[in-house]
């Protein structure tokens, strides 16, 4: 366990497997922030299905739909003036290293890296990048940037196998998160999830898909609670 008085940087580490067991092959495989975030926003929400107002009712009922994955967002500052770290003076290299870990497409896994966010013993968040916004705030006389604020947001990532473990149920009335691979089709994925290929139409509609074969690899699809036909 770390010394409570030790200044620890927030670290972003790239992984090539969805269970966060194997770091990426290419270097850098991690990025240590130069200045720790001043604040971190951890967003959670619950989605409900809006239904028509029943006669005599004052408000629409809101049956539970699902609980989307958490989102972690924060700003980091890259300072290449030499005041923070005299060995890290190249803004282009800093941005490239950060992008390599969290943003750049990894040809080995056919998607950007999975990213573990860790800050000491108190923060551990397995995720994938959602947004990466760069604002340059200080420049040399020639216009090259010396300081930048990077606004990042990450969506929590739970592998499909762990989603099933957490749910403890493979019934069509629970949600499942699936990441597609080359050659996947919706009917086959429905067999994998529910042992029934006939739900693919509802899955396609929920994810706004216009095809059910030759899915793009690396796409995250939600297999929602399925509405059972009434007898």
PDB file of C-alpha atoms in Angstrom:
ATOM      1  CA  UNK A   1       0.000   0.000   0.000  1.00  0.00           C
ATOM      2  CA  UNK A   2       1.300   3.466  -0.861  1.00  0.00           C
ATOM      3  CA  UNK A   3       2.498   5.995   1.687  1.00  0.00           C
ATOM      4  CA  UNK A   4      -0.359   8.411   2.397  1.00  0.00           C
ATOM      5  CA  UNK A   5       2.093  11.347   2.169  1.00  0.00           C
ATOM      6  CA  UNK A   6       3.497  10.297  -1.196  1.00  0.00           C
ATOM      7  CA  UNK A   7       2.341  12.351  -4.192  1.00  0.00           C
ATOM      8  CA  UNK A   8       1.003   9.800  -6.652  1.00  0.00           C
ATOM      9  CA  UNK A   9       0.087  10.649 -10.235  1.00  0.00           C
ATOM     10  CA  UNK A  10      -3.105   9.499 -11.880  1.00  0.00           C
ATOM     11  CA  UNK A  11      -2.107   6.784 -14.368  1.00  0.00           C
ATOM     12  CA  UNK A  12      -3.886   5.718 -17.561  1.00  0.00           C
ATOM     13  CA  UNK A  13      -2.887   2.221 -18.706  1.00  0.00           C
ATOM     14  CA  UNK A  14      -3.776   0.621 -22.034  1.00  0.00           C
ATOM     15  CA  UNK A  15      -4.921  -3.006 -22.196  1.00  0.00           C
ATOM     16  CA  UNK A  16      -5.579  -5.202 -25.201  1.00  0.00           C
ATOM     17  CA  UNK A  17      -8.050  -7.574 -23.556  1.00  0.00           C
ATOM     18  CA  UNK A  18     -11.494  -6.747 -22.235  1.00  0.00           C
ATOM     19  CA  UNK A  19     -10.741  -8.332 -18.854  1.00  0.00           C
ATOM     20  CA  UNK A  20      -7.817  -5.916 -18.262  1.00  0.00           C
ATOM     21  CA  UNK A  21      -5.227  -8.647 -17.789  1.00  0.00           C
ATOM     22  CA  UNK A  22      -2.732  -7.968 -20.625  1.00  0.00           C
ATOM     23  CA  UNK A  23      -1.195  -4.570 -21.288  1.00  0.00           C
ATOM     24  CA  UNK A  24      -0.829  -3.383 -24.870  1.00  0.00           C
ATOM     25  CA  UNK A  25       2.258  -4.567 -26.724  1.00  0.00           C
ATOM     26  CA  UNK A  26       3.395  -1.216 -28.087  1.00  0.00           C
ATOM     27  CA  UNK A  27       5.054   1.417 -25.904  1.00  0.00           C
ATOM     28  CA  UNK A  28       4.005   3.567 -24.224  1.00  0.00           C
ATOM     29  CA  UNK A  29       1.549   1.266 -22.473  1.00  0.00           C
ATOM     30  CA  UNK A  30       0.704   3.880 -19.830  1.00  0.00           C
ATOM     31  CA  UNK A  31       0.521   7.627 -19.368  1.00  0.00           C
ATOM     32  CA  UNK A  32       1.275   9.341 -16.051  1.00  0.00           C
ATOM     33  CA  UNK A  33      -0.365  12.747 -15.846  1.00  0.00           C
ATOM     34  CA  UNK A  34       1.917  15.706 -15.167  1.00  0.00           C
ATOM     35  CA  UNK A  35      -0.565  17.486 -12.908  1.00  0.00           C
ATOM     36  CA  UNK A  36      -3.305  15.561 -11.116  1.00  0.00           C
ATOM     37  CA  UNK A  37      -6.931  16.586 -11.794  1.00  0.00           C
ATOM     38  CA  UNK A  38      -8.455  19.217  -9.535  1.00  0.00           C
ATOM     39  CA  UNK A  39     -11.772  17.363  -9.672  1.00  0.00           C
ATOM     40  CA  UNK A  40     -13.273  14.173 -11.046  1.00  0.00           C
ATOM     41  CA  UNK A  41     -16.897  13.747 -12.064  1.00  0.00           C
ATOM     42  CA  UNK A  42     -18.360  10.241 -11.706  1.00  0.00           C
ATOM     43  CA  UNK A  43     -21.728  10.094 -13.474  1.00  0.00           C
ATOM     44  CA  UNK A  44     -24.386   7.442 -12.937  1.00  0.00           C
ATOM     45  CA  UNK A  45     -27.948   7.239 -14.155  1.00  0.00           C
ATOM     46  CA  UNK A  46     -30.952   4.978 -14.504  1.00  0.00           C
ATOM     47  CA  UNK A  47     -33.018   4.802 -17.693  1.00  0.00           C
ATOM     48  CA  UNK A  48     -36.757   4.311 -17.680  1.00  0.00           C
ATOM     49  CA  UNK A  49     -39.122   3.564 -20.544  1.00  0.00           C
ATOM     50  CA  UNK A  50     -41.637   6.311 -21.110  1.00  0.00           C
ATOM     51  CA  UNK A  51     -45.151   4.984 -21.645  1.00  0.00           C
ATOM     52  CA  UNK A  52     -48.365   6.653 -22.664  1.00  0.00           C
ATOM     53  CA  UNK A  53     -50.457   8.155 -19.905  1.00  0.00           C
ATOM     54  CA  UNK A  54     -53.241   5.810 -18.898  1.00  0.00           C
ATOM     55  CA  UNK A  55     -56.775   7.219 -18.680  1.00  0.00           C
ATOM     56  CA  UNK A  56     -57.236   8.950 -15.335  1.00  0.00           C
ATOM     57  CA  UNK A  57     -53.496   9.028 -14.632  1.00  0.00           C
ATOM     58  CA  UNK A  58     -51.733  12.317 -13.859  1.00  0.00           C
ATOM     59  CA  UNK A  59     -48.291  11.216 -15.036  1.00  0.00           C
ATOM     60  CA  UNK A  60     -46.768   8.558 -17.283  1.00  0.00           C
ATOM     61  CA  UNK A  61     -45.566   5.369 -15.666  1.00  0.00           C
ATOM     62  CA  UNK A  62     -41.821   4.827 -15.827  1.00  0.00           C
ATOM     63  CA  UNK A  63     -40.951   1.136 -15.843  1.00  0.00           C
ATOM     64  CA  UNK A  64     -37.272   0.359 -15.347  1.00  0.00           C
ATOM     65  CA  UNK A  65     -35.334  -0.032 -18.598  1.00  0.00           C
ATOM     66  CA  UNK A  66     -31.683  -0.439 -17.622  1.00  0.00           C
ATOM     67  CA  UNK A  67     -28.747   1.071 -15.743  1.00  0.00           C
ATOM     68  CA  UNK A  68     -26.143   2.389 -18.212  1.00  0.00           C
ATOM     69  CA  UNK A  69     -22.489   2.073 -17.389  1.00  0.00           C
ATOM     70  CA  UNK A  70     -20.900   4.793 -15.258  1.00  0.00           C
ATOM     71  CA  UNK A  71     -18.970   7.666 -16.859  1.00  0.00           C
ATOM     72  CA  UNK A  72     -15.803   9.174 -15.376  1.00  0.00           C
ATOM     73  CA  UNK A  73     -14.702  12.607 -16.603  1.00  0.00           C
ATOM     74  CA  UNK A  74     -11.892  14.963 -15.624  1.00  0.00           C
ATOM     75  CA  UNK A  75      -9.412  17.527 -16.955  1.00  0.00           C
ATOM     76  CA  UNK A  76      -5.653  17.163 -16.938  1.00  0.00           C
ATOM     77  CA  UNK A  77      -3.037  19.811 -17.692  1.00  0.00           C
ATOM     78  CA  UNK A  78       0.047  19.186 -19.791  1.00  0.00           C
ATOM     79  CA  UNK A  79       2.688  21.811 -18.997  1.00  0.00           C
ATOM     80  CA  UNK A  80       5.825  21.814 -21.142  1.00  0.00           C
ATOM     81  CA  UNK A  81       7.356  25.018 -19.771  1.00  0.00           C
ATOM     82  CA  UNK A  82       9.809  23.025 -17.651  1.00  0.00           C
ATOM     83  CA  UNK A  83       8.312  24.263 -14.387  1.00  0.00           C
ATOM     84  CA  UNK A  84       6.478  20.999 -13.658  1.00  0.00           C
ATOM     85  CA  UNK A  85       8.931  18.498 -15.149  1.00  0.00           C
ATOM     86  CA  UNK A  86      12.196  19.551 -16.768  1.00  0.00           C
ATOM     87  CA  UNK A  87      12.329  16.246 -18.696  1.00  0.00           C
ATOM     88  CA  UNK A  88       8.928  16.647 -20.380  1.00  0.00           C
ATOM     89  CA  UNK A  89       9.185  19.671 -22.661  1.00  0.00           C
ATOM     90  CA  UNK A  90       7.716  18.453 -25.953  1.00  0.00           C
ATOM     91  CA  UNK A  91       3.964  19.051 -26.251  1.00  0.00           C
ATOM     92  CA  UNK A  92       3.684  17.039 -29.470  1.00  0.00           C
ATOM     93  CA  UNK A  93       5.234  14.002 -27.790  1.00  0.00           C
ATOM     94  CA  UNK A  94       3.036  14.339 -24.708  1.00  0.00           C
ATOM     95  CA  UNK A  95      -0.145  14.485 -26.765  1.00  0.00           C
ATOM     96  CA  UNK A  96       1.002  11.575 -28.938  1.00  0.00           C
ATOM     97  CA  UNK A  97       1.810   9.416 -25.903  1.00  0.00           C
ATOM     98  CA  UNK A  98      -1.562  10.115 -24.312  1.00  0.00           C
ATOM     99  CA  UNK A  99      -3.398   9.444 -27.580  1.00  0.00           C
ATOM    100  CA  UNK A 100      -1.480   6.190 -28.052  1.00  0.00           C
ATOM    101  CA  UNK A 101      -2.732   4.864 -24.723  1.00  0.00           C
ATOM    102  CA  UNK A 102      -6.360   5.993 -24.742  1.00  0.00           C
ATOM    103  CA  UNK A 103      -7.409   7.068 -28.263  1.00  0.00           C
ATOM    104  CA  UNK A 104      -5.430   5.619 -31.165  1.00  0.00           C
ATOM    105  CA  UNK A 105      -6.824   2.633 -33.059  1.00  0.00           C
ATOM    106  CA  UNK A 106      -4.905  -0.521 -32.096  1.00  0.00           C
ATOM    107  CA  UNK A 107      -4.602  -2.792 -35.146  1.00  0.00           C
ATOM    108  CA  UNK A 108      -3.788  -5.793 -32.979  1.00  0.00           C
ATOM    109  CA  UNK A 109      -7.235  -5.746 -31.330  1.00  0.00           C
ATOM    110  CA  UNK A 110      -9.093  -3.831 -34.088  1.00  0.00           C
ATOM    111  CA  UNK A 111     -10.240  -1.037 -31.786  1.00  0.00           C
ATOM    112  CA  UNK A 112      -8.787   1.589 -29.413  1.00  0.00           C
ATOM    113  CA  UNK A 113      -7.316   0.217 -26.202  1.00  0.00           C
ATOM    114  CA  UNK A 114      -9.223  -0.689 -23.094  1.00  0.00           C
ATOM    115  CA  UNK A 115      -8.082   1.795 -20.438  1.00  0.00           C
ATOM    116  CA  UNK A 116      -7.575   1.332 -16.714  1.00  0.00           C
ATOM    117  CA  UNK A 117      -7.612   4.573 -14.720  1.00  0.00           C
ATOM    118  CA  UNK A 118      -5.838   4.389 -11.388  1.00  0.00           C
ATOM    119  CA  UNK A 119      -4.996   6.998  -8.785  1.00  0.00           C
ATOM    120  CA  UNK A 120      -3.307   5.515  -5.724  1.00  0.00           C
ATOM    121  CA  UNK A 121      -5.416   3.015  -3.792  1.00  0.00           C
ATOM    122  CA  UNK A 122      -8.635   5.013  -3.939  1.00  0.00           C
ATOM    123  CA  UNK A 123      -9.546   5.094  -7.630  1.00  0.00           C
ATOM    124  CA  UNK A 124      -9.626   2.154 -10.043  1.00  0.00           C
ATOM    125  CA  UNK A 125     -11.846   2.391 -13.118  1.00  0.00           C
ATOM    126  CA  UNK A 126     -11.879  -0.015 -16.076  1.00  0.00           C
ATOM    127  CA  UNK A 127     -13.069   1.866 -19.112  1.00  0.00           C
ATOM    128  CA  UNK A 128     -13.019   2.882 -22.748  1.00  0.00           C
ATOM    129  CA  UNK A 129     -12.520   6.442 -23.949  1.00  0.00           C
ATOM    130  CA  UNK A 130     -15.625   8.427 -24.874  1.00  0.00           C
ATOM    131  CA  UNK A 131     -14.324  11.973 -25.536  1.00  0.00           C
ATOM    132  CA  UNK A 132     -10.913  13.661 -25.844  1.00  0.00           C
ATOM    133  CA  UNK A 133     -10.950  17.473 -26.083  1.00  0.00           C
ATOM    134  CA  UNK A 134      -7.778  19.565 -26.216  1.00  0.00           C
ATOM    135  CA  UNK A 135      -7.578  23.275 -25.364  1.00  0.00           C
ATOM    136  CA  UNK A 136      -4.192  24.993 -25.783  1.00  0.00           C
ATOM    137  CA  UNK A 137      -3.723  27.807 -23.267  1.00  0.00           C
ATOM    138  CA  UNK A 138      -0.088  29.013 -23.477  1.00  0.00           C
ATOM    139  CA  UNK A 139       2.168  29.461 -26.481  1.00  0.00           C
ATOM    140  CA  UNK A 140       5.748  30.296 -27.446  1.00  0.00           C
ATOM    141  CA  UNK A 141       6.318  33.434 -29.532  1.00  0.00           C
ATOM    142  CA  UNK A 142       6.371  31.234 -32.645  1.00  0.00           C
ATOM    143  CA  UNK A 143       2.900  29.875 -31.842  1.00  0.00           C
ATOM    144  CA  UNK A 144       3.910  26.402 -30.681  1.00  0.00           C
ATOM    145  CA  UNK A 145       1.939  25.343 -27.579  1.00  0.00           C
ATOM    146  CA  UNK A 146       3.481  25.155 -24.119  1.00  0.00           C
ATOM    147  CA  UNK A 147       0.433  24.265 -22.055  1.00  0.00           C
ATOM    148  CA  UNK A 148      -2.785  22.367 -22.787  1.00  0.00           C
ATOM    149  CA  UNK A 149      -5.909  21.337 -20.922  1.00  0.00           C
ATOM    150  CA  UNK A 150      -7.158  17.890 -21.924  1.00  0.00           C
ATOM    151  CA  UNK A 151     -10.792  17.126 -21.085  1.00  0.00           C
ATOM    152  CA  UNK A 152     -11.382  13.370 -20.973  1.00  0.00           C
ATOM    153  CA  UNK A 153     -14.412  11.213 -20.371  1.00  0.00           C
ATOM    154  CA  UNK A 154     -14.425   7.441 -20.058  1.00  0.00           C
ATOM    155  CA  UNK A 155     -17.282   4.976 -20.040  1.00  0.00           C
ATOM    156  CA  UNK A 156     -17.054   2.078 -17.612  1.00  0.00           C
ATOM    157  CA  UNK A 157     -16.297  -1.163 -19.434  1.00  0.00           C
ATOM    158  CA  UNK A 158     -17.438  -4.552 -18.188  1.00  0.00           C
ATOM    159  CA  UNK A 159     -16.679  -7.559 -20.391  1.00  0.00           C
ATOM    160  CA  UNK A 160     -19.702  -9.542 -21.638  1.00  0.00           C
ATOM    161  CA  UNK A 161     -18.694 -12.531 -19.502  1.00  0.00           C
ATOM    162  CA  UNK A 162     -18.551 -10.350 -16.396  1.00  0.00           C
ATOM    163  CA  UNK A 163     -21.855  -8.704 -17.289  1.00  0.00           C
ATOM    164  CA  UNK A 164     -23.447 -12.133 -17.197  1.00  0.00           C
ATOM    165  CA  UNK A 165     -21.728 -12.982 -13.909  1.00  0.00           C
ATOM    166  CA  UNK A 166     -22.922  -9.756 -12.295  1.00  0.00           C
ATOM    167  CA  UNK A 167     -26.447 -10.317 -13.531  1.00  0.00           C
ATOM    168  CA  UNK A 168     -26.420 -13.963 -12.517  1.00  0.00           C
ATOM    169  CA  UNK A 169     -29.030 -14.570 -15.192  1.00  0.00           C
ATOM    170  CA  UNK A 170     -29.127 -15.321 -18.924  1.00  0.00           C
ATOM    171  CA  UNK A 171     -32.838 -14.662 -19.264  1.00  0.00           C
ATOM    172  CA  UNK A 172     -34.161 -12.345 -22.012  1.00  0.00           C
ATOM    173  CA  UNK A 173     -35.546 -10.015 -19.341  1.00  0.00           C
ATOM    174  CA  UNK A 174     -32.087  -8.638 -18.388  1.00  0.00           C
ATOM    175  CA  UNK A 175     -29.632  -6.473 -20.345  1.00  0.00           C
ATOM    176  CA  UNK A 176     -26.353  -7.719 -21.795  1.00  0.00           C
ATOM    177  CA  UNK A 177     -23.414  -5.768 -23.250  1.00  0.00           C
ATOM    178  CA  UNK A 178     -21.637  -7.463 -26.177  1.00  0.00           C
ATOM    179  CA  UNK A 179     -18.579  -6.366 -28.151  1.00  0.00           C
ATOM    180  CA  UNK A 180     -18.702  -7.683 -31.711  1.00  0.00           C
ATOM    181  CA  UNK A 181     -15.868  -9.531 -33.443  1.00  0.00           C
ATOM    182  CA  UNK A 182     -15.212 -10.246 -37.115  1.00  0.00           C
ATOM    183  CA  UNK A 183     -17.908 -12.437 -38.659  1.00  0.00           C
ATOM    184  CA  UNK A 184     -20.517 -11.934 -35.936  1.00  0.00           C
ATOM    185  CA  UNK A 185     -24.192 -11.850 -36.886  1.00  0.00           C
ATOM    186  CA  UNK A 186     -27.084 -10.725 -34.707  1.00  0.00           C
ATOM    187  CA  UNK A 187     -28.889 -14.099 -34.819  1.00  0.00           C
ATOM    188  CA  UNK A 188     -25.717 -15.899 -33.697  1.00  0.00           C
ATOM    189  CA  UNK A 189     -25.082 -13.380 -30.916  1.00  0.00           C
ATOM    190  CA  UNK A 190     -28.677 -13.877 -29.747  1.00  0.00           C
ATOM    191  CA  UNK A 191     -27.947 -17.599 -29.581  1.00  0.00           C
ATOM    192  CA  UNK A 192     -24.807 -16.877 -27.541  1.00  0.00           C
ATOM    193  CA  UNK A 193     -26.667 -14.593 -25.135  1.00  0.00           C
ATOM    194  CA  UNK A 194     -30.113 -16.203 -24.891  1.00  0.00           C
ATOM    195  CA  UNK A 195     -29.847 -19.474 -26.832  1.00  0.00           C
ATOM    196  CA  UNK A 196     -32.521 -18.121 -29.168  1.00  0.00           C
ATOM    197  CA  UNK A 197     -31.819 -16.444 -32.569  1.00  0.00           C
ATOM    198  CA  UNK A 198     -35.314 -15.002 -33.005  1.00  0.00           C
ATOM    199  CA  UNK A 199     -34.684 -11.902 -30.869  1.00  0.00           C
ATOM    200  CA  UNK A 200     -32.326 -10.323 -33.425  1.00  0.00           C
ATOM    201  CA  UNK A 201     -34.987  -7.949 -34.804  1.00  0.00           C
ATOM    202  CA  UNK A 202     -35.546  -6.354 -31.397  1.00  0.00           C
ATOM    203  CA  UNK A 203     -31.787  -6.100 -30.807  1.00  0.00           C
ATOM    204  CA  UNK A 204     -31.276  -4.420 -34.213  1.00  0.00           C
ATOM    205  CA  UNK A 205     -34.064  -1.935 -33.521  1.00  0.00           C
ATOM    206  CA  UNK A 206     -32.751  -1.109 -30.029  1.00  0.00           C
ATOM    207  CA  UNK A 207     -29.230  -0.414 -31.373  1.00  0.00           C
ATOM    208  CA  UNK A 208     -30.482   1.413 -34.516  1.00  0.00           C
ATOM    209  CA  UNK A 209     -28.842  -1.127 -36.823  1.00  0.00           C
ATOM    210  CA  UNK A 210     -29.864  -1.502 -40.456  1.00  0.00           C
ATOM    211  CA  UNK A 211     -28.160  -4.876 -40.884  1.00  0.00           C
ATOM    212  CA  UNK A 212     -27.856  -8.089 -38.923  1.00  0.00           C
ATOM    213  CA  UNK A 213     -24.951  -9.744 -40.754  1.00  0.00           C
ATOM    214  CA  UNK A 214     -21.329  -8.621 -41.262  1.00  0.00           C
ATOM    215  CA  UNK A 215     -21.341  -6.449 -38.153  1.00  0.00           C
ATOM    216  CA  UNK A 216     -18.431  -4.067 -37.664  1.00  0.00           C
ATOM    217  CA  UNK A 217     -15.854  -5.625 -35.299  1.00  0.00           C
ATOM    218  CA  UNK A 218     -15.324  -3.854 -31.976  1.00  0.00           C
ATOM    219  CA  UNK A 219     -18.823  -2.395 -31.847  1.00  0.00           C
ATOM    220  CA  UNK A 220     -20.543  -2.443 -28.447  1.00  0.00           C
ATOM    221  CA  UNK A 221     -24.143  -3.588 -28.661  1.00  0.00           C
ATOM    222  CA  UNK A 222     -26.719  -3.621 -25.906  1.00  0.00           C
ATOM    223  CA  UNK A 223     -28.944  -6.697 -25.843  1.00  0.00           C
ATOM    224  CA  UNK A 224     -31.896  -5.180 -23.983  1.00  0.00           C
ATOM    225  CA  UNK A 225     -34.609  -6.791 -21.896  1.00  0.00           C
ATOM    226  CA  UNK A 226     -36.858  -8.499 -24.426  1.00  0.00           C
ATOM    227  CA  UNK A 227     -40.573  -7.896 -24.396  1.00  0.00           C
ATOM    228  CA  UNK A 228     -42.238 -11.276 -24.369  1.00  0.00           C
ATOM    229  CA  UNK A 229     -45.383 -11.711 -26.485  1.00  0.00           C
ATOM    230  CA  UNK A 230     -48.554 -12.028 -24.444  1.00  0.00           C
ATOM    231  CA  UNK A 231     -50.579 -15.160 -24.918  1.00  0.00           C
TER     232      UNK A 231
END
